[in-house]
Structures are given as C-alpha cells and as structure tokens.
Amino acid sequence: KHGKPVLVEMWTEKFFYFVLKWEFNFIDGLGKASALSTDQIDVENGNRYGIEFIDEKNSPQHPIILHNSPSGAIERIIYALLEKAAKDSKEGRKPQFPLWLAPTQVRIIPLNTEFDEFCKKLCEKLAVNNIRVDIDDRNESIGKRIREAEKEWIRYILVIGQKEANSQNLSIRDRKTGDVREISFDDFLNEINEQTKGKPFTGLNLPKYLSKRPQLMV
C-alpha cells in the first residue's frame, strides 16, 4: 500500500508486445511523468526471436517473457531525487539527498589546528560505525568552510573548538531542521542509524581530509 493514485488504461486491441505493464512514475517540476520502474508481461518476443523451451509433453514452446526493472535506471532515480530537491528549494526548504545516499553524511570542521587530533579521533569513531565523515582541515575561515559544506548539501556539520573538545556532547548543525543543537555521541549515532538502517553502505571515495583532495580550478 503506497497511498498514491493509480491511472489504469485498458485497450480493446493489443497494440504492443505485452499484455500487461505497470509503472511507478515521478512527476517532475514541469508536470511531466517519467517512469522510474516498470514490469511488462511480453507475449510476442519469445516467438519473434526464436526463444524456446521444452514442455512436459516434450514439445517446443515459446515462453512468456517478463521484463523486470523494479528499481529502474539509476540515471532516472538520480533525476527524480534532484527534481525533488529543486522542488524543496522552490518551496523554501533546503535541498538534500536522503541521508543514506549523501556522499558525505557528516563534516567535521576544526576551529584551528589545535583541535586537529581531537577531530581525527572523532572522525575515526564515526567512520567505524559506517558513517561517511570527512574533515575540512583547510586554512580557510570557519564561515567559508560552513558555507561550502552547505553548498555540498551535507546534512550534519560539526564545528569543533575548545568548548566542544571539553564537552561530553557534540554541537551539530542540522541541515534538515536548520537547528544547531547539542547531542551525546551515542544519541548522534542512533539518530543516523535510524535513518540509514536497512540501506546499503559504502565508504568515502575521496580522502577524508579536504586539504588532500584535488582542487578544481574554474
């Protein structure tokens, strides 16, 4: 049960190679429907391409072919996510990817080099819990580093200074809510795990230190 309307189209004649097809569609910003996933029951192409099987009477038969694409093309999935983000932006919400899919889930920003070692250990503690986390250790202002993290749609930003290094709690900037709040490390882990459980995971595909990453000159 998806709680969504269904459009049913029935034909009096068979115009296509399939007798039944269903689609999940996404409506984009222009009001256009695009199929994200589809299944088709194909009753013609087995004969057309000479595909056969031997039945229980030892006679050759042409099979019914199931065209099965429950997830759809990855390009269309990304397109739908970007369209949704664009819609959110137009309606005054910050665009973002689902947390499990975000290239970087948490960014740590040290106030200065004094807190680099603390940030390194915090990064390691998060990473071993299957969280994509990096450290912006570049010689840039705090404001610029926060702005650039926002431009990357990073959900959680942790700025680490003396207060945070001496505290048992983390001070996090949450892109989804727009709040800056304090939370314990364990509660922060639980919050992320609740949003990513049951989803696939892969680690960062870039160096965890932003200072080590290639810079694009435009």
Backbone as ProteinMPNN parsed JSONL, in Angstrom:
{"seq_chain_A": "KHGKPVLVEMWTEKFFYFVLKWEFNFIDGLGKASALSTDQIDVENGNRYGIEFIDEKNSPQHPIILHNSPSGAIERIIYALLEKAAKDSKEGRKPQFPLWLAPTQVRIIPLNTEFDEFCKKLCEKLAVNNIRVDIDDRNESIGKRIREAEKEWIRYILVIGQKEANSQNLSIRDRKTGDVREISFDDFLNEINEQTKGKPFTGLNLPKYLSKRPQLMV", "coords_chain_A": {"N_chain_A": [[0.841, -1.187, 0.0], [0.731, 2.067, -1.025], [-0.537, 4.469, -0.916], [-1.008, 6.176, -3.059], [-2.435, 7.667, -6.04], [-3.765, 5.723, -8.796], [-3.455, 5.324, -12.248], [-5.3, 3.722, -14.61], [-5.161, 2.175, -17.69], [-6.924, 0.715, -20.296], [-7.021, -1.388, -23.15], [-8.886, -2.082, -26.117], [-7.85, -3.453, -28.206], [-4.8, -5.233, -28.943], [-1.926, -3.511, -28.994], [0.741, -3.641, -28.513], [3.74, -5.526, -27.658], [3.333, -6.572, -25.195], [0.986, -7.785, -22.722], [0.313, -6.811, -20.322], [1.35, -4.121, -18.363], [3.016, -2.37, -15.796], [3.859, 0.698, -14.124], [5.897, 2.741, -12.014], [5.662, 6.121, -11.6], [7.244, 9.347, -11.688], [6.521, 12.712, -11.035], [7.786, 15.517, -12.483], [9.293, 18.859, -12.156], [8.157, 20.213, -14.264], [5.73, 19.133, -14.55], [5.732, 16.75, -15.886], [5.414, 13.272, -16.402], [7.529, 10.613, -15.572], [8.701, 7.359, -16.045], [9.96, 5.427, -13.441], [10.317, 2.803, -12.625], [9.433, -0.387, -13.991], [7.451, -3.205, -15.015], [6.815, -5.723, -17.447], [4.641, -7.946, -19.138], [5.481, -9.959, -21.581], [4.35, -11.264, -24.546], [5.083, -11.797, -27.136], [7.797, -11.607, -28.036], [9.251, -13.923, -27.5], [8.556, -15.726, -29.531], [9.249, -14.118, -31.721], [12.033, -13.872, -31.574], [12.855, -16.456, -31.633], [13.008, -17.916, -29.24], [12.897, -20.717, -27.178], [11.437, -23.342, -25.134], [11.241, -26.661, -23.758], [8.324, -28.383, -23.167], [6.298, -30.342, -20.784], [5.329, -32.316, -22.396], [7.287, -32.813, -24.124], [7.43, -31.016, -26.193], [8.349, -28.201, -28.201], [8.029, -24.881, -27.014], [7.151, -21.391, -27.029], [8.257, -19.091, -24.682], [6.569, -16.992, -22.241], [7.782, -13.776, -21.621], [9.161, -11.975, -18.989], [9.702, -8.681, -18.533], [11.623, -7.141, -16.321], [12.139, -4.557, -14.221], [12.435, -3.482, -11.431], [13.739, -1.507, -9.926], [14.407, 0.451, -11.73], [16.211, 2.633, -14.05], [19.374, 3.856, -12.986], [20.055, 6.462, -13.616], [17.606, 7.741, -13.901], [16.589, 7.558, -11.342], [18.363, 9.201, -9.906], [17.794, 11.571, -11.244], [15.12, 11.956, -10.421], [15.498, 12.351, -7.674], [16.994, 14.727, -7.716], [15.155, 16.434, -8.918], [13.186, 16.455, -6.943], [14.646, 17.706, -4.941], [14.989, 20.209, -6.127], [12.351, 21.073, -6.147], [11.873, 21.218, -3.383], [13.612, 23.327, -2.79], [12.411, 25.475, -4.161], [10.138, 25.707, -2.647], [11.04, 26.704, -0.311], [12.501, 25.035, 1.338], [15.573, 23.482, 2.349], [17.508, 21.93, -0.131], [18.33, 18.43, -0.3], [19.929, 15.203, -0.257], [18.589, 11.912, 0.506], [19.717, 10.724, 3.669], [21.164, 8.279, 3.745], [22.124, 8.097, 1.201], [23.67, 10.299, 0.75], [26.736, 11.703, -0.356], [28.659, 12.691, 1.498], [28.013, 12.366, 4.853], [28.506, 13.477, 7.338], [30.314, 16.323, 8.273], [33.282, 17.416, 9.734], [34.609, 20.259, 11.255], [37.437, 21.725, 12.321], [38.149, 24.34, 14.639], [40.671, 25.491, 14.718], [44.124, 24.488, 14.141], [44.805, 23.402, 16.563], [42.874, 21.648, 17.355], [42.982, 19.496, 15.695], [43.81, 16.819, 16.214], [41.844, 15.915, 17.988], [39.637, 16.054, 16.272], [40.39, 14.183, 14.358], [40.285, 11.762, 15.846], [37.562, 11.752, 16.512], [36.454, 11.583, 13.974], [37.339, 9.022, 13.226], [35.939, 7.45, 15.081], [33.325, 7.831, 14.23], [33.472, 6.877, 11.595], [33.998, 4.113, 11.863], [31.553, 3.236, 12.522], [30.119, 2.974, 10.224], [29.628, 5.46, 8.886], [29.764, 8.073, 6.612], [32.161, 10.311, 6.787], [34.026, 13.326, 6.864], [36.85, 15.632, 7.15], [37.241, 19.052, 7.247], [40.019, 20.486, 6.999], [41.27, 22.659, 5.948], [43.033, 25.782, 5.437], [41.092, 27.941, 5.844], [38.499, 30.356, 6.568], [36.155, 29.829, 9.273], [33.518, 30.487, 8.599], [33.546, 30.361, 5.766], [34.125, 27.663, 5.36], [31.892, 26.441, 6.495], [29.905, 27.453, 4.789], [30.649, 26.25, 2.373], [30.279, 23.576, 2.997], [27.52, 23.614, 3.277], [26.829, 24.149, 0.627], [27.422, 21.736, -0.482], [25.365, 20.221, 0.371], [25.547, 18.86, 2.795], [24.421, 16.999, 5.478], [24.945, 16.976, 8.323], [26.927, 19.144, 10.216], [29.79, 19.563, 12.108], [31.31, 21.751, 14.153], [34.325, 22.132, 15.743], [35.654, 23.336, 18.638], [37.245, 24.722, 21.581], [35.237, 24.478, 23.542], [33.677, 22.342, 22.583], [35.586, 20.308, 22.507], [36.063, 19.915, 25.195], [33.689, 18.986, 26.115], [31.151, 16.499, 26.821], [29.296, 16.212, 24.954], [28.222, 16.63, 21.508], [28.164, 19.414, 19.321], [25.98, 20.039, 16.876], [25.227, 21.084, 13.57], [22.324, 20.961, 11.919], [21.216, 20.307, 8.796], [18.668, 19.636, 7.85], [16.751, 20.467, 9.763], [17.628, 22.983, 10.328], [18.624, 23.733, 12.731], [21.01, 24.354, 15.397], [22.318, 22.22, 17.68], [22.935, 20.515, 20.805], [24.109, 17.234, 21.426], [24.528, 13.909, 22.63], [27.269, 11.67, 21.873], [26.501, 8.964, 21.494], [23.721, 9.224, 21.14], [23.73, 10.683, 18.803], [24.849, 8.839, 16.997], [22.76, 6.931, 17.061], [20.691, 8.452, 15.97], [21.548, 8.816, 13.324], [21.785, 6.133, 12.502], [19.126, 5.287, 12.634], [18.092, 6.49, 10.4], [19.455, 5.325, 8.332], [19.384, 2.578, 8.499], [19.077, -0.704, 7.16], [19.754, 0.089, 4.651], [22.025, 0.146, 1.82], [25.618, 0.471, 2.178], [28.582, 2.289, 1.532], [31.976, 3.345, 1.793], [33.692, 6.579, 2.02], [34.744, 7.958, -1.112], [36.817, 9.616, -1.537], [39.781, 11.3, -0.22], [39.757, 11.628, 3.362], [40.512, 14.019, 4.487], [39.96, 17.303, 3.539], [41.977, 18.96, 2.645], [43.644, 17.277, 1.297], [42.464, 16.643, -1.042], [41.984, 16.786, -4.635], [41.922, 19.963, -6.23], [39.552, 21.755, -8.081], [40.021, 24.033, -10.587], [38.312, 26.716, -11.676]], "CA_chain_A": [[0.0, 0.0, 0.0], [1.571, 3.255, -1.164], [-1.326, 5.677, -0.705], [-0.893, 7.037, -4.228], [-3.454, 7.377, -7.056], [-3.379, 4.826, -9.883], [-4.082, 5.546, -13.548], [-5.449, 2.44, -15.3], [-5.511, 2.31, -19.107], [-7.277, -0.585, -20.871], [-7.162, -1.335, -24.602], [-9.772, -3.075, -26.738], [-6.988, -4.225, -29.09], [-3.42, -5.342, -28.462], [-1.066, -2.71, -29.855], [2.138, -3.782, -28.132], [4.203, -6.897, -27.453], [2.975, -7.008, -23.847], [-0.445, -7.781, -22.409], [0.157, -6.063, -19.077], [2.527, -3.361, -17.953], [2.792, -1.379, -14.739], [4.969, 1.636, -13.942], [5.917, 3.79, -10.995], [6.038, 7.365, -12.266], [7.593, 10.532, -10.909], [6.101, 13.948, -11.689], [8.878, 16.468, -12.291], [8.936, 20.258, -11.96], [7.386, 20.689, -15.417], [4.476, 18.389, -14.602], [5.912, 15.615, -16.785], [5.539, 11.976, -15.733], [8.611, 9.767, -16.07], [8.688, 6.039, -15.42], [11.164, 5.068, -12.699], [10.434, 1.349, -12.651], [8.36, -0.98, -14.79], [7.441, -4.625, -15.37], [5.965, -5.99, -18.608], [4.423, -9.354, -19.488], [5.745, -9.961, -23.024], [3.831, -12.499, -25.138], [5.43, -11.855, -28.557], [9.212, -11.645, -28.405], [9.749, -15.289, -27.475], [8.378, -16.23, -30.893], [9.952, -13.246, -32.669], [13.476, -14.114, -31.523], [13.132, -17.885, -31.658], [13.323, -18.427, -27.904], [12.05, -21.886, -26.952], [11.692, -24.3, -24.061], [10.56, -27.935, -23.998], [7.322, -28.576, -22.118], [6.215, -31.689, -20.206], [4.993, -33.256, -23.477], [8.468, -32.836, -24.984], [7.159, -30.177, -27.359], [8.912, -26.849, -28.061], [7.077, -23.79, -26.785], [7.729, -20.06, -26.861], [7.914, -18.656, -23.324], [6.226, -15.609, -21.892], [8.978, -13.106, -21.101], [8.907, -10.912, -18.022], [10.65, -7.564, -18.494], [11.555, -6.81, -14.898], [13.044, -3.481, -13.799], [11.761, -2.913, -10.25], [14.412, -0.307, -9.414], [14.535, 1.454, -12.777], [17.568, 3.068, -14.397], [19.965, 4.68, -11.931], [20.022, 7.865, -14.034], [16.273, 8.295, -13.626], [16.447, 7.687, -9.893], [19.088, 10.421, -9.539], [16.997, 12.679, -11.789], [13.955, 12.177, -9.556], [15.98, 12.926, -6.415], [17.369, 16.119, -7.969], [13.912, 17.174, -9.147], [12.565, 16.66, -5.632], [15.442, 18.722, -4.249], [14.665, 21.501, -6.737], [11.025, 21.438, -5.653], [12.058, 21.646, -1.991], [14.248, 24.644, -2.798], [11.403, 26.458, -4.574], [9.149, 25.839, -1.579], [11.68, 27.272, 0.873], [13.233, 24.037, 2.119], [16.924, 23.246, 1.846], [17.601, 20.665, -0.873], [19.259, 17.448, 0.253], [19.723, 13.804, -0.58], [18.358, 11.057, 1.676], [20.985, 10.629, 4.391], [21.913, 7.066, 3.403], [22.679, 8.259, -0.14], [24.507, 11.502, 0.694], [28.165, 11.37, -0.483], [29.219, 12.94, 2.828], [26.921, 12.471, 5.815], [28.947, 14.335, 8.446], [31.575, 17.046, 8.081], [33.882, 17.96, 10.945], [35.395, 21.461, 10.968], [38.174, 22.213, 13.497], [38.258, 25.795, 14.728], [42.048, 25.742, 14.286], [44.932, 23.266, 14.144], [44.882, 22.882, 17.931], [41.857, 20.61, 17.559], [43.086, 18.509, 14.616], [43.888, 15.458, 16.744], [40.508, 15.59, 18.501], [38.768, 15.828, 15.112], [40.799, 12.916, 13.755], [39.742, 10.665, 16.652], [36.11, 11.776, 16.359], [36.187, 11.074, 12.629], [37.538, 7.571, 13.246], [34.839, 6.844, 15.844], [32.134, 7.85, 13.384], [33.692, 6.061, 10.399], [33.893, 2.683, 12.174], [30.122, 2.947, 12.653], [29.539, 3.065, 8.876], [29.18, 6.825, 8.599], [30.684, 8.767, 5.707], [32.53, 11.527, 7.504], [35.309, 13.894, 6.465], [37.347, 16.741, 7.966], [37.688, 20.219, 6.485], [41.187, 20.994, 7.718], [41.918, 23.683, 5.126], [43.323, 27.071, 6.067], [40.033, 28.868, 5.437], [37.705, 30.812, 7.709], [35.053, 28.951, 9.68], [32.339, 30.834, 7.813], [33.675, 29.839, 4.403], [34.044, 26.2, 5.384], [30.486, 26.087, 6.73], [29.163, 27.749, 3.556], [30.953, 25.242, 1.362], [29.587, 22.347, 3.411], [26.109, 23.817, 2.933], [26.708, 24.023, -0.827], [27.505, 20.307, -0.798], [24.156, 19.605, 0.936], [25.932, 17.946, 3.873], [23.348, 17.026, 6.477], [25.416, 17.329, 9.663], [28.203, 19.852, 10.298], [30.282, 19.647, 13.485], [32.417, 22.683, 14.354], [34.995, 21.714, 16.974], [36.534, 24.288, 19.314], [37.584, 24.345, 22.957], [34.024, 24.055, 24.246], [33.279, 21.009, 22.122], [36.63, 19.353, 22.89], [35.964, 19.672, 26.639], [32.326, 18.564, 26.443], [30.754, 15.124, 26.55], [28.31, 16.266, 23.878], [28.583, 17.224, 20.229], [27.333, 20.52, 18.843], [25.789, 19.734, 15.46], [24.396, 21.936, 12.719], [21.478, 20.017, 11.189], [20.704, 20.953, 7.589], [17.246, 19.362, 7.666], [15.93, 21.267, 10.674], [18.161, 24.337, 10.424], [18.993, 23.989, 14.126], [22.293, 23.975, 15.987], [21.913, 21.628, 18.954], [23.887, 19.632, 21.468], [23.633, 15.86, 21.495], [25.601, 12.995, 23.012], [27.806, 10.887, 20.758], [25.668, 7.777, 21.283], [22.437, 9.638, 20.57], [24.005, 11.083, 17.421], [24.945, 7.589, 16.244], [21.426, 6.343, 16.941], [19.911, 9.284, 15.048], [21.98, 8.494, 11.962], [21.461, 4.734, 12.207], [17.688, 5.178, 12.405], [17.799, 6.967, 9.044], [20.207, 4.574, 7.326], [19.294, 1.13, 8.708], [18.499, -1.444, 6.056], [20.198, 0.652, 3.374], [23.415, -0.213, 1.507], [26.634, 1.428, 2.63], [29.959, 2.261, 1.055], [32.729, 4.416, 2.431], [34.074, 7.735, 1.209], [35.587, 7.653, -2.268], [37.822, 10.672, -1.589], [40.497, 11.414, 1.056], [38.895, 12.182, 4.412], [40.923, 15.406, 4.718], [39.712, 18.108, 2.345], [43.244, 19.525, 2.175], [44.313, 16.27, 0.473], [41.673, 16.389, -2.243], [42.323, 17.63, -5.784], [41.135, 21.185, -6.341], [39.14, 22.104, -9.435], [40.221, 25.452, -10.859], [37.349, 27.158, -12.686]], "C_chain_A": [[0.88, 1.242, 0.0], [0.79, 4.554, -0.965], [-1.238, 6.666, -1.843], [-1.987, 6.689, -5.235], [-2.892, 6.496, -8.165], [-4.154, 5.208, -11.14], [-4.102, 4.215, -14.282], [-5.903, 2.708, -16.729], [-5.761, 0.92, -19.676], [-7.514, -0.416, -22.366], [-8.136, -2.407, -25.081], [-9.007, -3.939, -27.736], [-5.578, -4.252, -28.497], [-2.503, -4.619, -29.439], [0.42, -2.987, -29.62], [2.479, -5.257, -27.935], [3.83, -7.43, -26.079], [1.457, -6.962, -23.663], [-0.727, -7.039, -21.106], [1.472, -5.357, -18.771], [2.13, -2.472, -16.787], [4.046, -0.527, -14.593], [4.789, 2.426, -12.65], [6.433, 5.049, -11.673], [6.363, 8.459, -11.262], [7.173, 11.755, -11.703], [7.158, 15.011, -11.412], [8.362, 17.9, -12.186], [8.135, 20.856, -13.095], [6.053, 19.966, -15.549], [4.536, 17.171, -15.502], [6.098, 14.337, -15.971], [6.652, 11.167, -16.383], [8.601, 8.458, -15.299], [10.016, 5.773, -14.73], [11.381, 3.564, -12.706], [9.245, 0.788, -13.414], [8.55, -2.489, -14.896], [6.473, -4.809, -16.527], [5.846, -7.494, -18.812], [4.403, -9.436, -21.008], [5.306, -11.303, -23.616], [4.234, -12.67, -26.603], [6.9, -12.13, -28.841], [9.849, -13.021, -28.277], [9.676, -15.911, -28.856], [9.222, -15.434, -31.887], [11.443, -13.558, -32.723], [13.835, -15.597, -31.413], [13.547, -18.465, -30.318], [12.36, -19.57, -27.586], [12.422, -22.593, -25.646], [10.895, -25.553, -24.391], [9.604, -28.193, -22.844], [7.279, -30.035, -21.663], [5.846, -32.75, -21.242], [6.122, -33.361, -24.498], [8.257, -32.054, -26.277], [7.77, -28.796, -27.149], [7.808, -25.799, -27.912], [7.843, -22.464, -26.687], [7.308, -19.514, -25.491], [7.33, -17.248, -23.288], [7.466, -14.993, -21.241], [8.555, -11.992, -20.152], [10.031, -9.888, -18.1], [10.562, -6.965, -17.09], [12.602, -5.754, -14.546], [12.443, -2.79, -12.579], [12.418, -1.651, -9.711], [14.506, 0.795, -10.453], [15.985, 1.822, -13.031], [18.101, 4.018, -13.328], [19.917, 6.159, -12.303], [18.675, 8.5, -13.719], [16.029, 8.453, -12.126], [17.14, 8.964, -9.417], [18.331, 11.647, -10.028], [15.806, 12.995, -10.886], [14.371, 12.803, -8.228], [16.355, 14.399, -6.587], [16.141, 16.986, -8.225], [13.201, 17.456, -7.824], [13.312, 17.735, -4.851], [15.15, 20.112, -4.798], [13.299, 21.995, -6.265], [11.104, 21.924, -4.207], [12.627, 23.056, -1.931], [13.248, 25.737, -3.16], [10.386, 26.722, -3.47], [9.776, 26.277, -0.253], [12.387, 26.29, 1.773], [14.618, 23.823, 1.51], [16.973, 21.92, 1.085], [18.606, 19.73, -0.225], [18.936, 16.073, -0.285], [19.253, 13.064, 0.675], [19.703, 10.769, 2.348], [21.805, 9.419, 3.965], [22.626, 7.203, 2.067], [23.641, 9.437, -0.246], [25.986, 11.122, 0.594], [28.941, 11.593, 0.811], [28.066, 13.158, 3.793], [27.247, 13.431, 6.953], [30.248, 15.026, 8.043], [32.018, 17.645, 9.404], [34.777, 19.138, 10.562], [36.116, 21.901, 12.245], [38.295, 23.732, 13.465], [39.654, 26.262, 14.323], [42.838, 24.449, 14.451], [45.073, 22.642, 15.529], [43.948, 21.693, 18.138], [41.905, 19.523, 16.481], [43.076, 17.08, 15.144], [42.539, 15.015, 17.303], [39.573, 15.255, 17.34], [39.101, 14.51, 14.424], [40.198, 11.738, 14.512], [38.221, 10.588, 16.535], [35.711, 11.215, 15.005], [36.308, 9.559, 12.589], [36.406, 6.864, 13.979], [33.553, 6.803, 15.027], [32.291, 6.887, 12.207], [33.548, 4.571, 10.683], [32.444, 2.271, 12.396], [29.385, 3.148, 11.329], [28.878, 4.417, 8.619], [30.222, 7.471, 7.687], [30.975, 10.155, 6.283], [33.875, 12.014, 6.987], [35.647, 15.092, 7.345], [37.795, 17.87, 7.047], [38.799, 20.905, 7.276], [41.911, 22.101, 6.947], [42.101, 24.995, 5.898], [42.36, 28.127, 5.526], [39.253, 29.28, 6.682], [36.61, 29.802, 8.03], [33.822, 29.213, 8.819], [32.392, 30.266, 6.414], [33.534, 28.329, 4.38], [32.617, 25.727, 5.657], [29.673, 26.323, 5.466], [29.413, 26.686, 2.493], [30.333, 23.892, 1.717], [28.1, 22.437, 3.086], [25.896, 23.65, 1.433], [26.771, 22.57, -1.275], [26.318, 19.523, -0.238], [24.492, 18.62, 2.056], [24.969, 18.106, 5.04], [23.833, 17.519, 7.836], [26.798, 17.986, 9.593], [28.575, 19.988, 11.769], [31.474, 20.598, 13.521], [33.025, 22.393, 15.726], [35.952, 22.804, 17.454], [36.795, 23.814, 20.727], [36.375, 23.821, 23.713], [33.651, 22.632, 23.871], [34.301, 19.953, 22.552], [36.554, 18.99, 24.371], [34.618, 19.089, 27.052], [32.13, 17.082, 26.163], [29.777, 15.051, 25.382], [28.905, 16.871, 22.613], [27.639, 18.378, 19.932], [27.194, 20.356, 17.337], [24.89, 20.772, 14.793], [23.638, 21.005, 11.78], [20.84, 20.726, 9.998], [19.192, 20.792, 7.451], [16.372, 20.27, 8.514], [16.37, 22.721, 10.733], [18.635, 24.699, 11.815], [20.47, 23.698, 14.381], [21.975, 23.47, 17.384], [23.024, 20.754, 19.511], [23.275, 18.245, 21.615], [24.804, 14.976, 21.901], [26.058, 12.199, 21.793], [26.919, 9.686, 20.456], [24.323, 8.139, 20.674], [22.6, 10.067, 19.115], [24.128, 9.856, 16.526], [23.571, 6.98, 16.014], [20.567, 7.118, 15.95], [20.265, 8.968, 13.593], [21.572, 7.074, 11.593], [19.976, 4.527, 11.953], [17.321, 5.568, 10.976], [18.47, 6.132, 7.956], [20.07, 3.059, 7.463], [18.574, 0.469, 7.531], [18.92, -0.947, 4.684], [21.643, 0.225, 3.096], [24.382, 0.874, 1.953], [27.933, 1.201, 1.885], [30.676, 3.462, 1.651], [32.983, 5.594, 1.503], [34.91, 7.282, 0.022], [36.621, 8.748, -2.523], [38.594, 10.679, -0.269], [39.628, 12.086, 2.114], [39.263, 13.618, 4.764], [40.719, 16.211, 3.438], [40.993, 18.719, 1.787], [43.993, 18.565, 1.256], [43.586, 16.014, -0.84], [42.123, 17.285, -3.399], [41.381, 18.825, -5.862], [40.815, 21.46, -7.803], [39.265, 23.607, -9.61], [39.288, 25.869, -11.986], [37.34, 28.683, -12.752]], "O_chain_A": [[1.678, 1.446, 0.914], [1.39, 5.624, -0.857], [-1.378, 7.87, -1.63], [-2.427, 5.54, -5.288], [-1.693, 6.518, -8.439], [-5.371, 5.392, -11.094], [-3.048, 3.638, -14.551], [-6.906, 3.385, -16.954], [-4.91, 0.039, -19.555], [-8.123, 0.56, -22.804], [-8.199, -3.5, -24.519], [-9.455, -5.033, -28.079], [-5.215, -3.417, -27.669], [-2.324, -5.06, -30.575], [1.26, -2.609, -30.437], [1.612, -6.125, -28.033], [3.992, -8.623, -25.819], [0.748, -6.219, -24.34], [-1.87, -6.683, -20.822], [2.553, -5.929, -18.906], [1.046, -1.89, -16.781], [5.153, -0.971, -14.898], [3.668, 2.737, -12.248], [7.517, 5.044, -12.255], [5.835, 8.494, -10.15], [7.431, 11.838, -12.904], [7.402, 15.369, -10.26], [7.155, 18.133, -12.133], [7.498, 21.895, -12.922], [5.331, 20.152, -16.528], [3.496, 16.61, -15.849], [6.836, 14.314, -14.986], [6.708, 11.051, -17.607], [8.506, 8.439, -14.071], [11.075, 5.878, -15.349], [12.52, 3.104, -12.786], [8.183, 1.408, -13.476], [9.676, -2.986, -14.869], [5.439, -4.143, -16.593], [6.826, -8.227, -18.678], [3.431, -9.034, -21.648], [5.826, -12.353, -23.236], [3.768, -13.605, -27.254], [7.215, -12.827, -29.806], [10.89, -13.269, -28.886], [10.627, -16.552, -29.303], [9.837, -16.008, -32.786], [12.049, -13.515, -33.794], [14.982, -15.946, -31.132], [14.346, -19.399, -30.263], [11.146, -19.412, -27.709], [13.534, -22.468, -25.131], [9.978, -25.512, -25.211], [10.014, -28.221, -21.684], [8.093, -30.856, -22.084], [6.027, -33.943, -21.0], [5.95, -33.916, -25.583], [8.827, -32.382, -27.317], [7.72, -28.266, -26.039], [6.79, -25.841, -28.604], [9.015, -22.427, -26.313], [6.117, -19.483, -25.182], [7.566, -16.431, -24.178], [8.115, -15.625, -20.407], [7.698, -11.172, -20.48], [11.178, -10.19, -17.771], [9.555, -6.362, -16.721], [13.803, -6.025, -14.572], [11.992, -1.648, -12.67], [11.749, -0.813, -9.107], [14.669, 1.962, -10.097], [16.882, 1.378, -12.315], [17.374, 4.875, -12.827], [19.76, 7.016, -11.433], [18.609, 9.662, -13.316], [15.341, 9.38, -11.698], [16.581, 9.72, -8.623], [18.234, 12.647, -9.316], [15.518, 14.161, -10.617], [13.682, 13.683, -7.712], [16.072, 15.222, -5.717], [16.093, 18.14, -7.799], [12.682, 18.55, -7.608], [12.7, 18.57, -4.185], [15.071, 21.08, -4.041], [13.113, 23.186, -6.015], [10.478, 22.921, -3.846], [12.187, 23.88, -1.13], [13.236, 26.802, -2.542], [9.839, 27.82, -3.367], [9.13, 26.23, 0.794], [12.832, 26.656, 2.861], [14.804, 23.968, 0.302], [16.527, 20.896, 1.603], [19.61, 20.173, 0.332], [17.814, 15.806, -0.714], [19.489, 13.532, 1.79], [20.713, 10.591, 1.667], [23.024, 9.522, 3.835], [23.614, 6.514, 1.816], [24.357, 9.556, -1.24], [26.454, 10.299, 1.38], [29.785, 10.776, 1.179], [27.232, 14.037, 3.577], [26.363, 14.115, 7.469], [31.168, 14.386, 7.534], [31.24, 18.293, 10.103], [35.602, 19.029, 9.654], [35.47, 22.403, 13.165], [38.512, 24.332, 12.412], [39.808, 27.293, 13.669], [42.283, 23.428, 14.856], [45.425, 21.468, 15.645], [44.196, 20.838, 18.988], [40.978, 18.722, 16.366], [42.404, 16.218, 14.578], [42.135, 13.868, 17.115], [38.81, 14.292, 17.409], [38.207, 13.802, 13.961], [39.662, 10.815, 13.898], [37.654, 9.497, 16.466], [34.744, 10.46, 14.899], [35.473, 8.884, 11.986], [35.959, 5.8, 13.552], [32.781, 5.848, 15.124], [31.355, 6.165, 11.862], [33.034, 3.833, 9.843], [32.141, 1.079, 12.451], [28.192, 3.45, 11.307], [27.726, 4.497, 8.192], [31.42, 7.417, 7.966], [30.125, 11.045, 6.26], [34.763, 11.21, 6.704], [34.843, 15.514, 8.176], [38.633, 17.666, 6.169], [38.55, 21.781, 8.104], [43.05, 22.435, 7.271], [41.407, 25.263, 6.879], [42.76, 29.073, 4.846], [39.341, 28.628, 7.723], [36.193, 29.023, 7.173], [33.164, 28.278, 8.364], [31.394, 29.742, 5.92], [32.897, 27.774, 3.484], [32.184, 24.716, 5.103], [28.841, 25.492, 5.101], [28.489, 26.272, 1.794], [29.91, 23.151, 0.831], [27.491, 21.452, 2.669], [24.894, 23.073, 1.011], [26.235, 22.215, -2.325], [26.272, 18.299, -0.357], [23.776, 17.636, 2.238], [24.737, 19.214, 5.524], [23.203, 18.388, 8.439], [27.722, 17.446, 8.984], [27.78, 20.466, 12.578], [32.534, 20.285, 12.978], [32.328, 22.408, 16.74], [36.921, 23.147, 16.777], [36.592, 22.642, 21.043], [36.473, 22.834, 24.442], [33.344, 21.813, 24.738], [33.93, 18.838, 22.918], [36.935, 17.887, 24.762], [34.427, 18.736, 28.216], [32.854, 16.488, 25.365], [29.469, 13.969, 24.882], [29.945, 17.529, 22.643], [26.453, 18.319, 20.256], [28.167, 20.513, 16.6], [23.927, 21.262, 15.383], [24.243, 20.338, 10.941], [20.025, 21.633, 10.169], [18.509, 21.706, 6.987], [15.363, 20.787, 8.035], [15.6, 23.593, 11.134], [19.011, 25.844, 12.064], [21.093, 22.904, 13.676], [21.42, 24.211, 18.194], [23.922, 20.315, 18.792], [22.084, 18.1, 21.89], [25.949, 15.264, 21.554], [25.329, 12.072, 20.81], [26.616, 9.416, 19.294], [23.835, 7.439, 19.787], [21.713, 9.841, 18.293], [23.58, 9.83, 15.424], [23.252, 6.56, 14.902], [19.808, 6.527, 15.181], [19.383, 8.865, 12.74], [21.069, 6.837, 10.495], [19.601, 3.681, 11.142], [16.362, 5.046, 10.409], [18.096, 6.222, 6.786], [20.589, 2.323, 6.625], [17.607, 1.002, 6.987], [18.496, -1.494, 3.666], [22.402, -0.031, 4.031], [24.012, 2.04, 2.088], [28.333, 0.063, 1.638], [30.051, 4.472, 1.973], [32.547, 5.603, 0.352], [35.692, 6.337, 0.129], [37.228, 8.801, -3.593], [38.113, 10.119, 0.716], [38.859, 12.997, 1.809], [38.429, 14.361, 5.282], [41.237, 15.85, 2.381], [41.086, 18.969, 0.585], [44.881, 18.987, 0.514], [44.064, 15.235, -1.665], [42.586, 18.404, -3.178], [40.186, 18.705, -5.59], [41.697, 21.407, -8.66], [38.671, 24.371, -8.851], [39.451, 25.428, -13.123], [36.594, 29.262, -13.542]]}, "name": "protein", "num_of_chains": 1, "seq": "KHGKPVLVEMWTEKFFYFVLKWEFNFIDGLGKASALSTDQIDVENGNRYGIEFIDEKNSPQHPIILHNSPSGAIERIIYALLEKAAKDSKEGRKPQFPLWLAPTQVRIIPLNTEFDEFCKKLCEKLAVNNIRVDIDDRNESIGKRIREAEKEWIRYILVIGQKEANSQNLSIRDRKTGDVREISFDDFLNEINEQTKGKPFTGLNLPKYLSKRPQLMV"}
